Each structure stands twice: as C-alpha cells, then as structure tokens.
XYZ file of C-alpha atoms in Angstrom:
663
model
C -33.452 113.552 204.072
C -33.511 110.376 202.001
C -33.673 106.834 203.316
C -32.655 103.404 202.121
C -34.700 100.367 203.047
C -32.656 97.974 205.112
C -31.943 94.856 203.082
C -34.329 92.080 204.122
C -31.619 89.441 204.222
C -32.190 86.400 206.353
C -29.949 85.408 209.219
C -30.313 81.695 208.730
C -28.265 80.950 211.779
C -30.394 83.012 214.117
C -31.540 81.338 217.285
C -35.045 79.989 217.129
C -37.436 80.778 219.936
C -40.206 78.455 220.952
C -42.369 77.752 217.931
C -39.517 77.722 215.433
C -39.568 81.300 214.127
C -36.437 83.435 214.649
C -36.722 86.614 216.641
C -36.636 89.230 213.901
C -37.408 92.570 215.573
C -34.585 95.045 215.090
C -33.009 96.265 218.304
C -32.840 100.031 218.484
C -29.112 100.423 219.122
C -28.067 97.967 216.423
C -28.719 100.792 213.942
C -25.714 103.106 213.455
C -28.014 106.086 212.852
C -29.493 105.600 216.316
C -26.097 105.267 217.990
C -24.682 108.427 216.369
C -27.857 110.399 217.095
C -27.800 109.279 220.731
C -24.159 110.301 221.079
C -24.820 113.711 219.516
C -27.781 114.272 221.823
C -25.855 113.315 224.966
C -22.976 115.616 224.045
C -25.371 118.466 223.316
C -27.101 117.975 226.670
C -23.707 118.062 228.400
C -22.660 121.279 226.670
C -25.900 123.250 227.022
C -26.008 123.547 230.866
C -22.288 124.363 230.940
C -22.839 127.213 228.469
C -25.877 128.514 230.345
C -23.973 128.333 233.642
C -21.175 130.553 232.271
C -18.488 127.862 232.193
C -15.329 128.505 230.141
C -15.861 128.281 226.368
C -13.417 125.397 226.024
C -15.594 123.262 228.353
C -18.857 123.524 226.488
C -17.251 124.227 223.099
C -15.544 120.836 223.082
C -18.834 119.018 223.729
C -20.569 121.036 221.028
C -17.793 120.204 218.573
C -18.075 116.520 219.348
C -21.861 116.772 218.947
C -21.319 118.282 215.480
C -18.931 115.465 214.594
C -20.961 112.519 215.865
C -24.278 113.743 214.507
C -23.067 115.189 211.227
C -20.129 113.187 209.920
C -22.161 110.375 208.318
C -24.704 112.501 206.393
C -21.903 114.936 205.541
C -19.729 112.167 204.115
C -22.628 110.747 202.118
C -23.380 114.229 200.827
C -19.785 114.727 199.685
C -19.825 111.382 197.872
C -23.057 112.400 196.161
C -21.482 115.739 195.231
C -18.612 113.853 193.619
C -21.230 112.244 191.366
C -22.592 115.729 190.543
C -25.615 115.236 192.793
C -26.521 117.819 195.398
C -27.741 115.936 198.476
C -30.171 117.669 200.838
C -28.300 116.163 203.790
C -25.168 118.079 202.813
C -27.131 121.330 202.761
C -28.225 120.716 206.354
C -24.624 120.214 207.476
C -23.517 123.350 205.631
C -26.291 125.308 207.342
C -25.192 124.057 210.775
C -21.556 124.920 210.133
C -22.630 128.333 208.826
C -24.508 128.975 212.047
C -21.420 128.022 214.062
C -19.256 130.299 211.891
C -21.243 133.358 212.945
C -21.194 132.451 216.615
C -24.504 130.569 216.780
C -22.768 127.389 217.962
C -25.658 126.197 220.101
C -28.189 126.743 217.301
C -26.029 124.817 214.844
C -25.585 121.980 217.321
C -29.340 121.892 217.903
C -29.829 121.590 214.135
C -27.380 118.677 214.035
C -29.093 116.932 216.950
C -32.592 117.320 215.547
C -31.385 116.361 212.086
C -29.603 113.254 213.409
C -32.572 112.293 215.590
C -34.915 112.631 212.622
C -32.622 110.377 210.588
C -32.503 107.841 213.419
C -36.293 107.751 213.685
C -36.511 107.307 209.931
C -33.973 104.466 209.984
C -35.762 102.791 212.882
C -39.136 103.069 211.156
C -37.624 101.659 207.964
C -36.085 98.803 209.911
C -39.453 98.019 211.479
C -40.904 97.910 207.973
C -38.165 95.511 206.924
C -38.866 93.401 210.019
C -42.478 93.055 208.969
C -41.422 91.838 205.549
C -38.633 89.638 206.902
C -41.179 87.546 208.788
C -42.079 86.058 205.414
C -38.507 85.055 204.743
C -37.379 83.233 207.894
C -39.274 80.078 207.039
C -36.825 77.463 205.804
C -34.399 75.832 208.269
C -30.660 76.383 208.013
C -29.785 72.675 207.685
C -31.321 69.388 206.555
C -30.592 65.702 207.089
C -29.514 64.187 203.759
C -29.587 60.409 203.285
C -26.689 58.775 201.448
C -27.065 55.850 199.069
C -26.246 53.437 201.912
C -28.818 55.059 204.218
C -26.330 57.094 206.224
C -27.375 60.498 207.578
C -25.432 63.696 206.954
C -26.431 67.147 208.213
C -25.835 69.702 205.460
C -26.786 73.336 204.808
C -29.992 73.472 202.800
C -28.148 75.431 200.085
C -26.106 72.286 199.354
C -29.133 70.112 198.611
C -29.462 69.142 194.945
C -32.423 67.955 192.917
C -32.715 64.189 193.390
C -31.286 64.147 196.933
C -33.303 62.386 199.629
C -33.765 64.108 202.976
C -35.148 62.852 206.272
C -37.633 65.106 208.047
C -38.136 64.052 211.635
C -41.236 64.857 213.712
C -41.369 68.505 214.685
C -38.756 69.601 212.137
C -39.241 72.031 209.276
C -38.977 70.677 205.753
C -35.659 71.731 204.241
C -36.532 71.752 200.548
C -39.400 71.607 198.092
C -39.917 67.966 197.166
C -42.123 64.905 197.131
C -42.664 62.320 199.860
C -41.045 58.960 199.103
C -41.874 57.172 202.317
C -43.696 57.813 205.569
C -46.885 59.580 206.571
C -47.462 62.685 208.653
C -49.540 65.821 209.036
C -47.671 68.895 207.825
C -48.547 72.430 208.853
C -48.076 74.437 205.665
C -50.027 77.527 206.696
C -46.927 79.650 206.154
C -47.080 78.812 202.454
C -50.723 78.079 201.624
C -52.605 79.620 204.532
C -54.424 76.360 205.280
C -55.563 76.525 208.908
C -55.211 72.782 209.577
C -52.258 70.446 209.014
C -52.372 68.546 205.735
C -51.965 64.765 205.580
C -48.857 63.820 203.600
C -48.042 60.374 202.279
C -45.874 58.965 199.484
C -46.354 60.975 196.313
C -47.484 64.168 198.036
C -45.629 67.437 197.538
C -44.092 69.277 200.479
C -42.618 72.766 200.693
C -39.501 74.120 202.327
C -40.274 75.864 205.594
C -43.436 73.917 206.428
C -43.604 72.217 209.815
C -43.720 68.437 210.052
C -46.078 66.785 212.526
C -45.720 63.495 214.378
C -44.493 61.201 211.596
C -41.103 60.884 209.882
C -40.910 61.583 206.148
C -38.361 60.715 203.471
C -38.554 63.435 200.829
C -36.974 63.577 197.385
C -35.765 67.096 196.577
C -37.434 68.388 193.404
C -36.300 72.013 193.386
C -32.962 73.639 193.988
C -32.867 75.802 197.122
C -32.573 78.903 194.951
C -35.780 77.964 193.113
C -37.947 76.884 196.034
C -41.197 78.615 196.904
C -39.450 80.353 199.789
C -36.585 81.504 197.554
C -39.033 82.945 195.064
C -40.803 84.779 197.866
C -37.446 86.171 198.997
C -36.691 87.448 195.507
C -40.102 89.068 195.239
C -39.724 90.896 198.532
C -36.169 91.987 197.729
C -37.424 93.430 194.452
C -40.140 95.234 196.387
C -37.587 96.794 198.723
C -35.214 97.918 195.964
C -37.563 99.457 193.426
C -39.176 102.872 193.511
C -42.500 104.090 192.265
C -42.610 106.530 189.328
C -43.760 109.296 191.665
C -40.643 108.847 193.803
C -38.367 108.938 190.765
C -40.059 112.124 189.608
C -39.606 113.688 193.036
C -35.914 112.803 193.007
C -35.488 114.560 189.659
C -37.357 117.570 190.991
C -35.253 117.430 194.149
C -32.033 117.955 192.174
C -33.387 120.984 190.361
C -35.020 122.267 193.537
C -31.789 121.916 195.525
C -29.806 123.847 192.929
C -32.474 126.555 192.924
C -32.440 126.599 196.696
C -28.665 127.136 196.766
C -29.042 130.029 194.327
C -31.883 131.481 196.417
C -29.825 131.098 199.609
C -26.958 133.019 198.043
C -29.417 135.725 197.000
C -30.892 135.910 200.508
C -27.341 136.345 201.831
C -25.815 138.647 199.221
C -28.684 141.025 198.402
C -29.155 142.349 201.993
C -25.375 142.433 202.364
C -25.091 144.581 199.243
C -27.745 146.910 200.651
C -25.722 147.457 203.797
C -27.050 144.771 206.135
C -24.779 143.256 208.783
C -22.766 140.194 207.795
C -23.869 138.073 210.764
C -27.559 138.829 210.354
C -27.491 138.206 206.586
C -25.648 134.912 207.011
C -28.003 133.740 209.773
C -31.075 134.541 207.666
C -29.542 132.732 204.688
C -28.695 129.652 206.760
C -32.212 129.605 208.187
C -33.642 129.899 204.682
C -31.516 126.970 203.476
C -32.804 124.802 206.311
C -36.505 125.558 206.032
C -36.565 125.431 202.212
C -34.911 121.994 202.023
C -37.285 119.408 200.463
C -36.654 116.598 202.957
C -40.349 116.133 203.737
C -41.228 116.150 200.026
C -38.656 113.431 199.334
C -40.128 111.288 202.121
C -43.709 111.770 200.971
C -43.842 108.781 198.621
C -41.882 105.780 199.776
C -42.963 105.311 203.433
C -46.657 104.860 202.518
C -45.897 102.502 199.621
C -43.313 100.427 201.498
C -45.563 100.255 204.555
C -48.423 99.045 202.358
C -46.140 96.380 200.835
C -45.077 95.160 204.281
C -48.648 95.106 205.601
C -49.922 93.248 202.545
C -47.052 90.768 202.912
C -48.027 90.008 206.487
C -51.521 89.181 205.234
C -50.424 86.866 202.447
C -50.094 89.219 199.448
C -46.603 89.632 198.041
C -46.441 92.803 195.973
C -43.255 92.703 193.924
C -42.443 96.416 193.893
C -43.520 99.857 194.985
C -44.395 100.455 191.336
C -46.928 97.632 191.522
C -48.342 98.848 194.824
C -48.924 102.247 193.247
C -50.489 100.730 190.095
C -52.892 98.538 192.071
C -54.686 101.632 193.253
C -55.286 102.733 189.656
C -57.215 99.583 188.676
C -60.751 100.206 187.395
C -61.521 96.852 185.709
C -60.901 93.253 186.779
C -60.670 90.041 184.745
C -60.820 86.739 186.643
C -59.793 83.249 185.642
C -62.121 80.407 186.662
C -60.272 77.234 187.652
C -57.925 77.777 190.583
C -59.006 81.395 190.960
C -62.747 81.590 191.525
C -62.709 77.877 192.244
C -60.381 75.967 194.533
C -58.642 74.178 191.669
C -59.129 70.772 193.317
C -61.887 68.340 192.269
C -64.303 67.396 195.047
C -67.242 65.043 195.259
C -70.430 67.102 195.157
C -73.100 64.430 194.496
C -73.506 60.816 195.643
C -76.449 59.091 193.951
C -76.883 55.357 194.562
C -79.219 53.577 192.169
C -82.615 52.765 193.631
C -82.823 49.029 194.188
C -79.044 48.595 194.525
C -79.337 48.191 198.284
C -76.612 50.769 198.844
C -76.768 54.028 200.743
C -74.626 57.059 199.991
C -71.874 56.026 202.399
C -71.848 52.453 201.063
C -71.534 53.662 197.464
C -68.785 56.124 198.343
C -66.869 53.522 200.394
C -66.860 51.025 197.503
C -65.720 53.647 195.004
C -63.026 55.025 197.341
C -61.646 51.573 198.128
C -61.291 50.838 194.416
C -59.810 54.263 193.648
C -57.403 54.373 196.595
C -54.339 53.029 194.709
C -54.899 55.488 191.837
C -53.107 58.842 191.562
C -55.688 60.377 189.242
C -57.108 63.697 190.558
C -60.681 62.385 190.385
C -59.639 59.286 192.305
C -58.104 61.461 194.988
C -61.340 63.430 195.173
C -63.326 60.257 195.811
C -60.870 59.018 198.450
C -60.809 62.413 200.145
C -64.618 62.471 200.279
C -64.627 59.086 201.999
C -62.047 60.250 204.510
C -64.050 63.386 205.255
C -66.992 61.161 206.138
C -64.807 58.996 208.348
C -65.424 55.866 206.274
C -63.237 52.816 206.820
C -61.887 51.637 203.467
C -61.306 47.985 202.640
C -57.931 47.213 201.108
C -58.456 46.680 197.382
C -56.905 43.764 195.499
C -56.199 43.118 191.827
C -56.154 46.834 191.087
C -56.077 47.800 187.415
C -56.293 51.194 185.746
C -57.199 51.923 182.151
C -56.438 55.498 181.029
C -59.550 57.254 179.755
C -61.862 54.558 181.118
C -61.373 54.101 184.855
C -60.226 51.562 187.415
C -61.247 48.111 188.565
C -60.398 46.333 191.810
C -61.628 43.556 194.085
C -63.295 44.940 197.214
C -64.813 42.545 199.755
C -65.012 39.838 197.104
C -66.799 42.046 194.540
C -65.315 43.461 191.367
C -65.777 47.211 191.565
C -65.365 49.390 188.477
C -65.230 53.197 188.657
C -64.977 55.373 185.581
C -66.558 57.284 182.724
C -70.214 56.247 182.208
C -70.047 56.343 178.429
C -67.020 54.008 178.429
C -68.162 51.573 181.103
C -71.678 51.272 179.656
C -70.651 50.614 176.067
C -72.636 47.764 174.616
C -75.175 47.668 177.489
C -78.594 48.615 176.081
C -80.668 47.615 179.129
C -82.900 49.968 181.121
C -80.434 50.245 184.034
C -77.709 51.515 181.735
C -80.112 54.005 180.199
C -81.099 55.322 183.632
C -77.445 55.715 184.549
C -76.728 57.674 181.387
C -79.676 59.991 182.061
C -78.518 60.543 185.638
C -74.968 61.177 184.465
C -76.265 63.645 181.875
C -78.123 65.591 184.566
C -74.931 65.924 186.593
C -72.917 67.014 183.574
C -75.573 69.581 182.646
C -74.986 71.077 186.090
C -71.267 71.435 185.425
C -70.157 68.252 187.216
C -68.054 65.352 186.001
C -70.065 62.132 186.280
C -68.338 58.961 187.545
C -70.156 55.616 187.284
C -69.721 52.886 189.912
C -70.338 49.235 189.001
C -70.343 46.158 191.216
C -69.784 42.805 189.438
C -70.667 44.461 186.136
C -73.960 45.972 187.381
C -74.333 49.795 187.740
C -74.993 50.743 191.374
C -74.669 54.513 191.377
C -73.119 57.709 190.070
C -70.835 60.245 191.701
C -70.710 63.903 190.697
C -67.309 65.602 190.901
C -66.636 69.312 190.414
C -64.108 72.005 191.169
C -65.743 73.651 194.162
C -66.376 77.383 194.191
C -64.247 79.257 196.716
C -66.314 80.221 199.773
C -65.357 83.879 199.383
C -65.779 84.055 195.584
C -69.174 85.783 195.494
C -68.218 88.260 198.235
C -64.958 89.053 196.444
C -66.766 89.720 193.167
C -69.142 92.066 194.976
C -66.199 93.809 196.684
C -64.389 94.282 193.346
C -67.561 95.601 191.764
C -67.918 98.167 194.556
C -64.270 99.252 194.207
C -64.144 99.585 190.425
C -67.746 100.473 189.641
C -68.151 97.551 187.209
C -68.490 93.805 187.702
C -65.421 91.689 186.873
C -65.143 89.790 183.596
C -64.737 85.999 183.623
C -62.059 84.710 181.226
C -61.815 80.908 181.072
C -60.836 78.094 178.794
C -63.624 75.966 180.250
C -66.789 75.132 178.321
C -69.525 77.810 178.065
C -72.012 75.781 180.105
C -69.717 75.490 183.127
C -68.599 79.122 182.782
C -72.170 80.436 182.636
C -73.189 78.377 185.667
C -70.284 79.643 187.779
C -70.702 83.253 186.614
C -74.339 83.187 187.691
C -73.345 81.868 191.134
C -70.857 84.672 191.830
C -72.662 87.570 190.158
C -70.677 88.018 186.940
C -72.584 89.073 183.821
C -69.758 88.973 181.267
C -68.475 85.380 181.042
C -66.153 84.556 178.143
C -65.532 80.819 177.795
C -63.464 78.473 175.633
C -60.580 80.952 175.478
C -57.049 80.028 174.498
C -54.212 82.084 175.989
C -54.111 84.479 173.038
C -57.854 85.008 173.337
C -57.455 86.066 176.958
C -54.781 88.549 175.912
C -57.119 89.930 173.248
C -59.863 90.344 175.848
C -57.492 92.283 178.117
C -56.375 94.501 175.215
C -60.003 95.127 174.321
C -60.715 96.390 177.829
C -57.567 98.504 177.914
C -58.408 99.860 174.455
C -61.550 101.273 176.033
C -59.394 103.236 178.480
C -59.596 100.776 181.393
C -56.711 99.847 183.682
C -57.183 96.094 183.939
C -56.241 93.798 186.795
C -56.007 90.125 185.770
C -56.161 87.402 188.436
C -55.143 83.894 187.375
C -53.069 80.881 188.283
C -52.184 78.702 185.290
C -49.681 78.692 182.457
C -52.488 79.710 180.130
C -53.053 82.830 182.237
C -49.438 84.029 182.064
C -49.758 85.965 178.756
C -52.820 87.824 180.067
C -51.052 88.538 183.366
C -48.163 90.047 181.412
C -50.434 92.064 179.095
C -52.562 93.559 181.867
C -51.970 96.827 183.675
C -51.437 94.661 186.777
C -51.355 90.857 187.135
C -52.022 88.870 190.310
C -51.331 85.132 190.637
C -52.912 82.692 193.064
C -49.873 81.304 194.863
C -51.046 77.872 195.958
C -52.337 76.578 192.644
C -50.306 78.954 190.491
C -47.892 77.622 187.904
C -44.247 78.702 187.977
C -44.778 80.769 184.837
C -47.793 82.568 186.290
C -45.932 83.299 189.533
C -42.970 84.739 187.648
C -45.116 86.798 185.277
C -47.515 88.265 187.829
C -46.870 91.570 189.576
C -48.226 90.261 192.876
C -48.865 86.821 194.380
C -51.648 85.724 196.739
C -49.542 83.372 198.860
C -52.251 82.111 201.202
C -54.720 81.493 198.393
C -57.343 83.794 199.888
C -59.216 85.437 197.014
C -60.668 88.121 199.301
C -57.200 89.655 199.691
C -57.317 90.880 196.066
C -59.818 93.709 196.657
C -58.264 94.349 200.061
C -54.836 95.073 198.576
C -56.423 97.330 195.934
C -58.116 99.317 198.698
C -54.823 99.423 200.657
C -53.015 100.762 197.581
C -55.616 103.492 197.177
C -55.117 104.414 200.821
C -51.345 104.615 200.236
C -51.861 106.901 197.243
C -54.053 109.187 199.354
C -51.348 109.350 202.023
C -48.754 110.288 199.376
C -50.909 113.235 198.304
C -51.564 114.108 201.945
C -47.825 114.053 202.668
C -47.057 116.317 199.719
C -49.616 118.820 200.971
C -48.193 118.707 204.511
C -44.638 119.193 203.220
C -45.670 122.036 200.931
C -47.535 123.875 203.683
C -44.598 123.643 206.118
C -41.986 124.722 203.580
C -44.069 127.615 202.260
C -44.972 128.874 205.714
C -41.408 128.723 207.053
C -39.924 130.365 203.949
C -42.419 133.237 204.095
C -41.728 133.697 207.810
C -37.976 133.807 207.202
C -38.178 136.251 204.263
C -40.911 138.519 205.601
C -39.977 138.455 209.251
C -37.265 137.131 211.501
C -37.573 133.359 211.878
C -35.374 132.151 214.758
C -33.014 129.418 213.640
C -34.132 126.927 216.340
C -37.776 127.349 215.282
C -36.798 126.907 211.639
C -34.962 123.703 212.529
C -37.885 122.391 214.570
C -40.374 123.234 211.835
C -38.314 121.626 209.088
C -37.407 118.461 210.933
C -40.845 118.270 212.500
C -42.484 118.249 209.075
C -40.108 115.494 207.971
C -40.973 113.354 210.990
C -44.712 114.010 210.552
C -44.601 112.967 206.902
C -42.594 109.838 207.678
C -44.823 108.740 210.544
C -47.940 109.516 208.513
C -46.795 107.081 205.831
C -45.934 104.427 208.398
C -49.547 104.358 209.593
C -50.135 101.757 206.892
C -47.971 99.287 208.811
C -50.731 98.809 211.378
C -53.103 95.856 211.207
C -55.924 98.370 211.467
C -54.954 99.677 208.017
C -55.435 96.212 206.521
C -58.722 95.676 208.346
C -59.947 99.005 207.064
C -58.949 98.064 203.505
C -60.550 94.627 203.812
C -63.864 96.165 204.841
C -63.847 99.078 202.386
C -66.102 97.281 199.920
C -68.881 96.959 202.473
C -69.351 100.727 202.662
C-alpha cells in the first residue's frame, strides 16, 4: 500500500487565531480516504449482524456489496490506471483477492479484507497529513495582504504576491511584515523568531532589513520591498519543504523497483498455488481460497512503507526545530556523514562584530563607559559594521548618547564628529596616528597591537586630537560552538576541520577555543573545495557547514552541505542540502543523530515486514491460514511499520537526537 505526501500548500486566506498563526491541523474527515473507510466500516457492521441473525441474503448482501464499493473503488481505480502504464500496483492485488473471496462464497471475509485495507489506508493518509501539518507550520508565516503606499501617499491593500521590488509598504503595529525589504522610516521592535530564532524582538530603524512573516511591535514602519514575493525568505523555505515532500530516497526507489518484480513473481506464485493443487485433484473453492490468502499475505505493502515514513517524519521534526532538510535523499545522506568541515565567520562565530575590549588610556580621565559613550555618539550616524558594533555596545550598557554634529566619514580611516563641544575621532590606529611620534601615540600602537594579536580589530578613539583609548572589536564565538564541536566529534569519531579565509592567527586562536586541531586558514573558495576533495579521497563522507558565497563551492562539492540561514548568502542557501533557519549551530549534530535514528527505523521496518510476510506465507502453504487472520496479519504489519516510522514525529525523538552526543 503506497502513500503520497499531501502537498504542503498554504491556505493564505485561512482564518487566523489569536497570535496570528492559522490553524493548520488536518481534520480527520476532510480526508477522502477516511470518509470512504468510515463508510465501508459502517456498511460492514450493518451487514454482519444481519448475516449472523439469518436474515435474507439480499438484506446483508446489499450492505456487503456497498462496503466493497465504498472501500475498494478508489484503490481499485488507481490500480487499474497503474496497470494501464504497465505497472502492477499492490493495491489492485488486494482488491482482486477480496473479489476472489466473494466469488467462492466468502463474501464476509472479502468484505473484512476491504474494510481492514481501507482502514489501513485511512490511517496512513491521516498520519501523512499530520506529517504535512508539522511541515506546514513553517509555511504559514507571511500575511495574505499588505498595505502599499502610492506615490501620493495613498494606501492600497493588495495581495502580497502583487508587491514588486521598489514598492513601499506600511506595516502597522501588530501586523506581520508582508515582504522582505528595508526600513525607510519609523522605528519598532520586530519579532523575527520565526525566521532567525532570536528569542527577543529586534530593534528596527531606517536602513534595517526586515523579513516577510515577522511580527511588528508597537511602532509603524515604512518598508521598501527588496525581494519579489517568490524570492523572499519564506518563499525559499516553501520551495525547500516542497522539494522535501516530493523527492524519495534511493532506498525507496530501489524498493519500488523490487516491488514491481516482486508483484509479478507473486502473481505467478499465486497462480501456482491455485493451479497445482487443482491439477492434483483439490477442490476448486479450497484452492482458490488458499491462493487468495497467499496473494494477500505475500503482498509487499509493509516493505514499501518501510522507508518513507521514518525519513519524512524526520524531515518534519527537524523542520519544527529550525532545520530545513531539502529532500528525503538528504535526510538519508546526513546519517552517513563521518567527517565535518566548518567555516569560521558566520558559522562558528555569530558573523556580527561586537565590542570585546574597552581600554581607556590612563590619565585620560575617562572610564570605560565614558570612552564607549564618546565613541558611540560619534559613530552613531555611520552605517559601517564596526560603527554599529560600537553603538550596539553602548545601547547594551544603557548609555545615553549625545547627538553628534558635524559628522564626517573617511573610508579606510574612520569618522569624526562634534560631541559635547569636543571633536571626537574614531578609526584605525595606524591611520589616525600617522605623523605623531610622541609617547602617547606609541603606547596606543602597542595597546592596539596587543588586541590585534588576540584576533581583535583595534579602534582608536581621539578627543580634540589626543588619544584617549582603544576599543577591541571581534566576531564573537557562538555560545554553543565548543559544545557542537564536541558533539560532532563524538558522532563521527574525529574532530571537525576548520576551513576559513581568515588569517592564520585568528583561525588558530578560534580553533583552540572550540577544540579543533586541524585549522586551515587563508583559503580561497577553490582551496576549500580541494580540502573537501582531499577528505573524500580518503574515503570520508564529508559534511560542510558554511554561510557565505565563498562557501558555496565547498557546499556543492561535499557529500552533504548545510548553510546557516540567518547569515547565509543567497548562493549558499541555494547550494546547500539543508538550512539551519534559526541559526542554532547545535542543531547540526542533532539532525545527523536524527537521520541515523531514521535509518535504523528503516532497517527495523524491513525486518518487521520480512518476518510477517515470511511467517504468513509459510502458514498458508504448510497449513491452513484462515483468510481473516491473513488479512489481519498483513494489514497489521503495514500499520505497525507505518506507525513505527512516525515515531520520529515526536518531540522526544528530537530531544533524544540532541542529547545523543553526551552519551
């Protein structure tokens, strides 16, 4: 009995419950398989007591006939269409077996087969729909409409699909952002946990990027659309999940090929089971009943279902926890990984510069907060990433910044501005101190050198031309980086390799912090590819984790590539096999462990299916297997295999995977 994953399309017009997320759980009787199975069951239950009570045959026979029709027409029709394409569907064999039982007077047994068969299909469809529901929760993020502003300032409500790059939209307090874009005017806190996983709302002001589907706070924002709706982050997520639901792992494709040959062999064996005893003088009814029972119990329904439920369940579970695996093929391959190569910036580190050191010059009369406040006030008008780091550090300390005047920025040097009547300069020490041979300048250069030796970027602060302190800025290590490296080492048996284009000094320092022995620095994209090929040439199945354009070739060359979603470039996101949407590095080893669990369940399912089929076939050939028991055994094994695979939908499966490295 084969299944098709319900398409995870989004009902954009669905009513939104409190909190903004549509109700996505599939209702049982919205599935046609459930409705037909229920009808077949009710009709069977009406006919059975009438037959047992000795009612006229027409009374219970009509109900049985309707039970056959309601429970068997859909799989029978699908089987005939498959037969037209020269494919022998297992579903059709089940219907033939039921009709064969009815033909020899076993009407009740055939109806029972139809009911159990239809019920099994309904349970499978419902379980598949629940899987799709789990995935669909990632898709119902963007609103259906947005408020577009015309050139004259007028407001027009339009479907988000009609927004074009360059349009300006108004996002009112409490609304969801309708498109990926950049803030033109206004300030607000935006909850973008659905995209980045950040637990707290993020302050947005002019120049900041916002994403479709994120929830606006208390302020109104005017946003310029920068991506077409079909190319937004949400749209890309949709495409990834749709690919995951439509593709099949190599094991499943192999099983389908085997299924065709097996089904043909089973038909031949069924004919032999029927004709050989008949030729030896056995009764027609007994031979036909044994043959029909053989056809039922030998059908490979459970084998067919052994692969996809575990893999699709693992995909859905990983998706709920912020890992979008693009296909069942990828989910299967993740479990084969035995070597890991990690990028540095944006992967092991957060990818955002942060102030790590504040060192006022002795004798300047400034404390750390004073020095930081002066620098932040001067840097506030600048859009440079280091300037933002300084301003963010001041905000984190709750410092009140004076409005700067006469702001000026010189690329490659720094900025100057008037703050509280003093001319404050912030920039590169070597540039600002050119031509200043005095002792203060020398001390500043030494201090800056110490920071740079530790992997920081040194920023000098001057007041009225006199150095007053130095700030150290660095890309901060992710809090879970060291634990993730240890987890990956435990899973694969070897420590990950660091592949970075950064300088050797910074790479060595970071590698030592996280526990990596093999750090390869100063690499261009082709060098990273060569490193991956070197590992794979040694027989390793390499997982590459990266985020930038320079990582894309290595992601494509690796056995499996994973991109960090928040900082990841478009090229990296498209090239990677999986995306860490919430930017949590610890989910990488967790999804590997989940994949390995899925692979174990596939093997377990194949064993279960094989044991049931073998046992039932032997019973039927060597003894006298009652048709109802054969039906129950066959369909029972199918249900067991399906439910066994769906165990990976539970949150407990993810928690178990996330803690596997600790054992």
